[in-house]
């Protein structure tokens, strides 16, 4: 069975160490390190030392960080964007993270051609920085006319930035499900991404907004379609829930819902032999 997780911002109020303990107590062995916890770690000083220290702490508890979310507010079109993100890459590599999710955003006021060129320039520099490692910068599908929305949009960025060397794709099922002009099914996205699909943000909604709900609740995503498609492309990395819409409750309720998330992930994965 694939390793499953809930992203670490589920416990955003806690320190990285206390967050790890909460997940371990609930029977989880991994998480996607959130932007918020990444910022906490970077504020402590040397990113490589801080990452290695947390990796050791978590490892002693049988816990790891296969996936992480790079700076949420990163603007790939600004001067020095790569330099801002390089400490994040140092942190993530030292933590043992293999899939670093990145929003290929910014440059909304630029022409489409200039925006694409600047994003490619930053991505090329970042990919070169982690060259030789097993770390993959995973570009996430976003929402909006100036942002990459489809797997084809993301493939175009990757192709122009040096191909598959250290670049991949993150599917956000919630972003994809929201109604928009260029609609793409979950199965189509997964099929087009193919072997480049290296990260997941699993969340549900009713197509009106990014509600970030657990599967099989008030949302309307066809999860059998998603799971069958993931098996079809041989997806083999972290099965990660990103569900801030479930977080508005006291800590005891968060803990109880986390046990449900564990059972939910196990059921979804076993249903298709993942």
Short mmCIF file of C-alpha atoms in Angstrom, two decimals:
data_model
loop_
_atom_site.label_atom_id
_atom_site.label_comp_id
_atom_site.label_asym_id
_atom_site.label_seq_id
_atom_site.Cartn_x
_atom_site.Cartn_y
_atom_site.Cartn_z
CA UNK A 1 0.00 0.00 0.00
CA UNK A 2 1.16 3.52 -0.77
CA UNK A 3 2.17 5.71 2.15
CA UNK A 4 -0.67 8.11 2.97
CA UNK A 5 -0.73 11.37 4.90
CA UNK A 6 -2.51 14.54 5.92
CA UNK A 7 -0.46 17.68 5.27
CA UNK A 8 1.22 19.08 8.36
CA UNK A 9 -0.77 22.33 8.49
CA UNK A 10 -3.58 20.22 9.92
CA UNK A 11 -1.71 21.01 13.14
CA UNK A 12 -0.57 24.48 12.09
CA UNK A 13 -0.61 25.86 15.63
CA UNK A 14 1.93 23.29 16.82
CA UNK A 15 5.71 23.24 16.51
CA UNK A 16 7.16 20.84 13.92
CA UNK A 17 8.13 18.44 16.69
CA UNK A 18 4.72 18.48 18.37
CA UNK A 19 3.05 18.11 14.98
CA UNK A 20 5.09 14.95 14.36
CA UNK A 21 4.04 13.52 17.73
CA UNK A 22 0.35 14.11 16.97
CA UNK A 23 0.57 12.24 13.67
CA UNK A 24 2.57 9.39 15.21
CA UNK A 25 0.01 9.04 18.00
CA UNK A 26 -2.69 8.69 15.34
CA UNK A 27 -0.81 5.94 13.53
CA UNK A 28 0.57 7.96 10.62
CA UNK A 29 4.12 7.46 9.35
CA UNK A 30 4.47 10.52 7.09
CA UNK A 31 3.21 13.98 6.18
CA UNK A 32 3.60 16.70 3.59
CA UNK A 33 5.53 19.49 5.34
CA UNK A 34 3.42 22.62 5.00
CA UNK A 35 4.56 26.09 4.02
CA UNK A 36 3.85 27.23 7.59
CA UNK A 37 6.05 24.58 9.20
CA UNK A 38 8.70 25.23 6.57
CA UNK A 39 8.79 28.87 7.61
CA UNK A 40 9.09 27.85 11.27
CA UNK A 41 12.11 25.69 10.47
CA UNK A 42 13.77 28.36 8.31
CA UNK A 43 13.36 30.91 11.12
CA UNK A 44 15.61 28.75 13.31
CA UNK A 45 18.67 29.41 11.18
CA UNK A 46 20.75 27.10 8.96
CA UNK A 47 18.21 25.21 6.81
CA UNK A 48 20.38 22.14 6.27
CA UNK A 49 21.12 21.67 9.97
CA UNK A 50 17.52 22.36 10.93
CA UNK A 51 16.21 19.92 8.37
CA UNK A 52 18.65 17.19 9.36
CA UNK A 53 17.78 17.64 13.05
CA UNK A 54 14.02 17.30 12.46
CA UNK A 55 14.59 14.36 10.11
CA UNK A 56 16.52 12.57 12.87
CA UNK A 57 13.87 13.42 15.48
CA UNK A 58 11.07 12.14 13.24
CA UNK A 59 13.03 9.11 12.12
CA UNK A 60 13.46 7.95 15.71
CA UNK A 61 9.64 7.85 15.87
CA UNK A 62 9.29 6.00 12.56
CA UNK A 63 8.08 9.14 10.77
CA UNK A 64 9.22 10.86 7.58
CA UNK A 65 8.58 13.75 5.15
CA UNK A 66 8.24 12.38 1.61
CA UNK A 67 6.61 15.60 0.39
CA UNK A 68 6.70 19.31 1.22
CA UNK A 69 5.14 22.54 0.03
CA UNK A 70 7.56 25.27 -1.01
CA UNK A 71 6.84 28.93 -0.23
CA UNK A 72 3.17 29.57 -1.00
CA UNK A 73 3.59 33.22 -1.93
CA UNK A 74 6.54 32.62 -4.26
CA UNK A 75 6.45 34.78 -7.41
CA UNK A 76 8.52 33.04 -10.08
CA UNK A 77 8.54 36.14 -12.26
CA UNK A 78 10.34 38.49 -9.87
CA UNK A 79 14.07 39.13 -9.94
CA UNK A 80 15.84 36.85 -7.49
CA UNK A 81 12.94 34.41 -7.18
CA UNK A 82 15.27 31.42 -7.37
CA UNK A 83 17.50 32.82 -4.64
CA UNK A 84 14.49 33.16 -2.34
CA UNK A 85 13.58 29.51 -2.90
CA UNK A 86 17.04 27.95 -2.66
CA UNK A 87 17.07 27.87 1.19
CA UNK A 88 13.76 26.02 0.95
CA UNK A 89 15.36 23.48 -1.36
CA UNK A 90 18.27 23.07 1.06
CA UNK A 91 15.80 22.50 3.91
CA UNK A 92 13.71 20.02 1.96
CA UNK A 93 16.64 17.97 0.68
CA UNK A 94 18.08 17.75 4.21
CA UNK A 95 14.68 16.56 5.49
CA UNK A 96 14.66 13.74 2.95
CA UNK A 97 11.76 15.23 1.02
CA UNK A 98 11.53 13.86 -2.53
CA UNK A 99 8.56 15.86 -3.86
CA UNK A 100 8.54 19.64 -3.32
CA UNK A 101 5.27 21.23 -4.43
CA UNK A 102 5.55 24.65 -6.06
CA UNK A 103 3.05 27.18 -7.40
CA UNK A 104 4.28 28.31 -10.82
CA UNK A 105 2.64 31.68 -10.25
CA UNK A 106 3.37 35.40 -10.46
CA UNK A 107 3.78 37.95 -13.18
CA UNK A 108 0.06 38.54 -13.62
CA UNK A 109 0.66 41.98 -15.18
CA UNK A 110 3.07 40.63 -17.81
CA UNK A 111 2.17 39.48 -21.28
CA UNK A 112 1.59 35.72 -21.53
CA UNK A 113 4.85 35.32 -23.45
CA UNK A 114 6.94 37.30 -20.92
CA UNK A 115 5.27 35.53 -17.99
CA UNK A 116 6.02 32.11 -19.45
CA UNK A 117 9.63 33.04 -20.18
CA UNK A 118 10.28 34.29 -16.65
CA UNK A 119 8.70 31.26 -15.04
CA UNK A 120 10.81 29.00 -17.23
CA UNK A 121 13.95 30.93 -16.30
CA UNK A 122 13.33 30.49 -12.58
CA UNK A 123 12.37 26.83 -12.91
CA UNK A 124 15.46 26.09 -14.99
CA UNK A 125 17.68 27.65 -12.32
CA UNK A 126 15.95 25.75 -9.51
CA UNK A 127 16.16 22.44 -11.36
CA UNK A 128 19.86 23.00 -11.96
CA UNK A 129 20.33 23.74 -8.23
CA UNK A 130 19.01 20.30 -7.19
CA UNK A 131 20.51 18.44 -10.14
CA UNK A 132 22.03 15.13 -9.10
CA UNK A 133 19.62 14.62 -6.20
CA UNK A 134 16.39 12.58 -6.19
CA UNK A 135 14.41 15.73 -5.34
CA UNK A 136 11.57 16.67 -7.71
CA UNK A 137 10.07 20.16 -7.94
CA UNK A 138 6.39 19.40 -8.52
CA UNK A 139 4.38 22.11 -10.27
CA UNK A 140 0.82 22.31 -8.98
CA UNK A 141 -2.25 22.98 -11.11
CA UNK A 142 -3.77 26.29 -10.01
CA UNK A 143 -6.81 28.42 -10.81
CA UNK A 144 -6.96 31.58 -12.88
CA UNK A 145 -6.29 32.82 -16.40
CA UNK A 146 -2.66 33.73 -15.68
CA UNK A 147 -1.87 30.45 -13.90
CA UNK A 148 -1.24 26.90 -15.15
CA UNK A 149 -4.58 25.12 -14.81
CA UNK A 150 -4.18 21.92 -16.83
CA UNK A 151 -1.70 19.09 -17.12
CA UNK A 152 -0.87 20.38 -20.60
CA UNK A 153 0.01 23.81 -19.13
CA UNK A 154 2.34 22.15 -16.64
CA UNK A 155 3.90 19.87 -19.25
CA UNK A 156 4.69 22.93 -21.38
CA UNK A 157 6.53 24.57 -18.47
CA UNK A 158 8.48 21.40 -17.74
CA UNK A 159 9.41 20.83 -21.38
CA UNK A 160 10.69 24.41 -21.69
CA UNK A 161 12.61 24.21 -18.39
CA UNK A 162 14.77 21.20 -19.18
CA UNK A 163 12.39 18.27 -19.21
CA UNK A 164 12.04 15.63 -16.53
CA UNK A 165 15.32 16.24 -14.71
CA UNK A 166 14.11 17.19 -11.20
CA UNK A 167 10.77 18.59 -12.45
CA UNK A 168 7.35 16.97 -12.11
CA UNK A 169 3.66 17.59 -11.49
CA UNK A 170 1.39 17.83 -8.43
CA UNK A 171 -2.33 17.21 -8.96
CA UNK A 172 -4.61 19.26 -6.72
CA UNK A 173 -7.95 17.51 -7.17
CA UNK A 174 -9.86 20.39 -5.58
CA UNK A 175 -8.41 23.02 -7.91
CA UNK A 176 -9.18 20.84 -10.91
CA UNK A 177 -12.79 20.25 -9.84
CA UNK A 178 -13.78 23.93 -9.64
CA UNK A 179 -15.84 25.06 -12.63
CA UNK A 180 -13.84 27.04 -15.18
CA UNK A 181 -13.62 27.64 -18.90
CA UNK A 182 -10.91 25.05 -19.63
CA UNK A 183 -12.37 21.98 -17.95
CA UNK A 184 -10.38 18.76 -17.62
CA UNK A 185 -11.45 15.55 -15.89
CA UNK A 186 -9.41 14.09 -13.08
CA UNK A 187 -8.66 11.01 -15.20
CA UNK A 188 -7.57 13.13 -18.16
CA UNK A 189 -5.22 15.18 -15.99
CA UNK A 190 -3.66 12.07 -14.45
CA UNK A 191 -3.30 10.39 -17.84
CA UNK A 192 -1.69 13.46 -19.45
CA UNK A 193 0.64 13.97 -16.49
CA UNK A 194 1.57 10.28 -16.58
CA UNK A 195 4.93 9.41 -15.06
CA UNK A 196 5.53 13.09 -14.31
CA UNK A 197 2.90 12.94 -11.57
CA UNK A 198 4.99 12.95 -8.39
CA UNK A 199 2.73 14.58 -5.75
CA UNK A 200 -0.92 14.81 -4.74
CA UNK A 201 -3.15 17.28 -2.95
CA UNK A 202 -6.30 15.25 -2.34
CA UNK A 203 -9.31 17.44 -1.48
CA UNK A 204 -12.97 17.69 -2.44
CA UNK A 205 -15.49 20.46 -3.16
CA UNK A 206 -18.86 21.03 -4.82
CA UNK A 207 -17.31 22.85 -7.86
CA UNK A 208 -18.16 26.35 -6.55
CA UNK A 209 -15.01 27.06 -4.53
CA UNK A 210 -11.84 25.51 -3.12
CA UNK A 211 -13.50 24.03 -0.02
CA UNK A 212 -10.62 21.65 0.88
CA UNK A 213 -12.88 18.89 2.20
CA UNK A 214 -12.22 15.22 2.86
CA UNK A 215 -13.31 12.82 0.11
CA UNK A 216 -16.76 11.25 0.31
CA UNK A 217 -18.39 14.12 2.19
CA UNK A 218 -20.14 17.21 0.82
CA UNK A 219 -17.94 17.34 -2.29
CA UNK A 220 -18.78 15.83 -5.67
CA UNK A 221 -15.51 14.46 -7.07
CA UNK A 222 -15.78 10.96 -8.54
CA UNK A 223 -13.15 9.29 -6.37
CA UNK A 224 -13.39 5.93 -8.11
CA UNK A 225 -12.28 7.74 -11.29
CA UNK A 226 -9.34 9.33 -9.46
CA UNK A 227 -8.15 6.12 -7.84
CA UNK A 228 -8.48 4.04 -10.98
CA UNK A 229 -6.53 6.62 -12.97
CA UNK A 230 -3.76 6.77 -10.35
CA UNK A 231 -3.38 3.02 -10.55
CA UNK A 232 -3.37 3.22 -14.34
CA UNK A 233 -0.30 5.51 -14.46
CA UNK A 234 1.50 3.60 -11.72
CA UNK A 235 1.53 6.46 -9.23
CA UNK A 236 4.01 5.49 -6.50
CA UNK A 237 4.58 8.47 -4.22
CA UNK A 238 2.69 9.99 -1.29
CA UNK A 239 -1.12 9.88 -1.14
CA UNK A 240 -1.62 13.19 0.66
CA UNK A 241 -4.77 14.91 1.91
CA UNK A 242 -4.72 18.74 1.92
CA UNK A 243 -7.89 19.58 3.84
CA UNK A 244 -7.89 22.95 5.65
CA UNK A 245 -11.68 22.96 5.34
CA UNK A 246 -11.72 20.23 8.00
CA UNK A 247 -9.50 22.11 10.45
CA UNK A 248 -11.96 24.50 12.11
CA UNK A 249 -12.50 22.55 15.32
CA UNK A 250 -10.90 21.98 18.76
CA UNK A 251 -7.82 19.78 19.08
CA UNK A 252 -9.72 16.74 20.45
CA UNK A 253 -12.00 16.81 17.39
CA UNK A 254 -9.00 17.21 15.07
CA UNK A 255 -7.52 14.08 16.61
CA UNK A 256 -10.75 12.14 16.15
CA UNK A 257 -11.11 13.24 12.53
CA UNK A 258 -7.50 12.25 11.89
CA UNK A 259 -8.32 8.66 12.83
CA UNK A 260 -11.13 8.77 10.28
CA UNK A 261 -8.69 10.14 7.67
CA UNK A 262 -6.42 7.17 8.28
CA UNK A 263 -9.25 4.69 7.73
CA UNK A 264 -10.42 6.67 4.70
CA UNK A 265 -6.99 6.60 3.02
CA UNK A 266 -6.55 2.89 3.70
CA UNK A 267 -9.95 2.13 2.17
CA UNK A 268 -9.39 4.30 -0.91
CA UNK A 269 -5.97 2.83 -1.61
CA UNK A 270 -6.95 -0.78 -1.01
CA UNK A 271 -9.96 -0.39 -3.33
CA UNK A 272 -7.61 -0.25 -6.35
CA UNK A 273 -4.65 -2.15 -4.99
CA UNK A 274 -2.43 0.87 -4.33
#
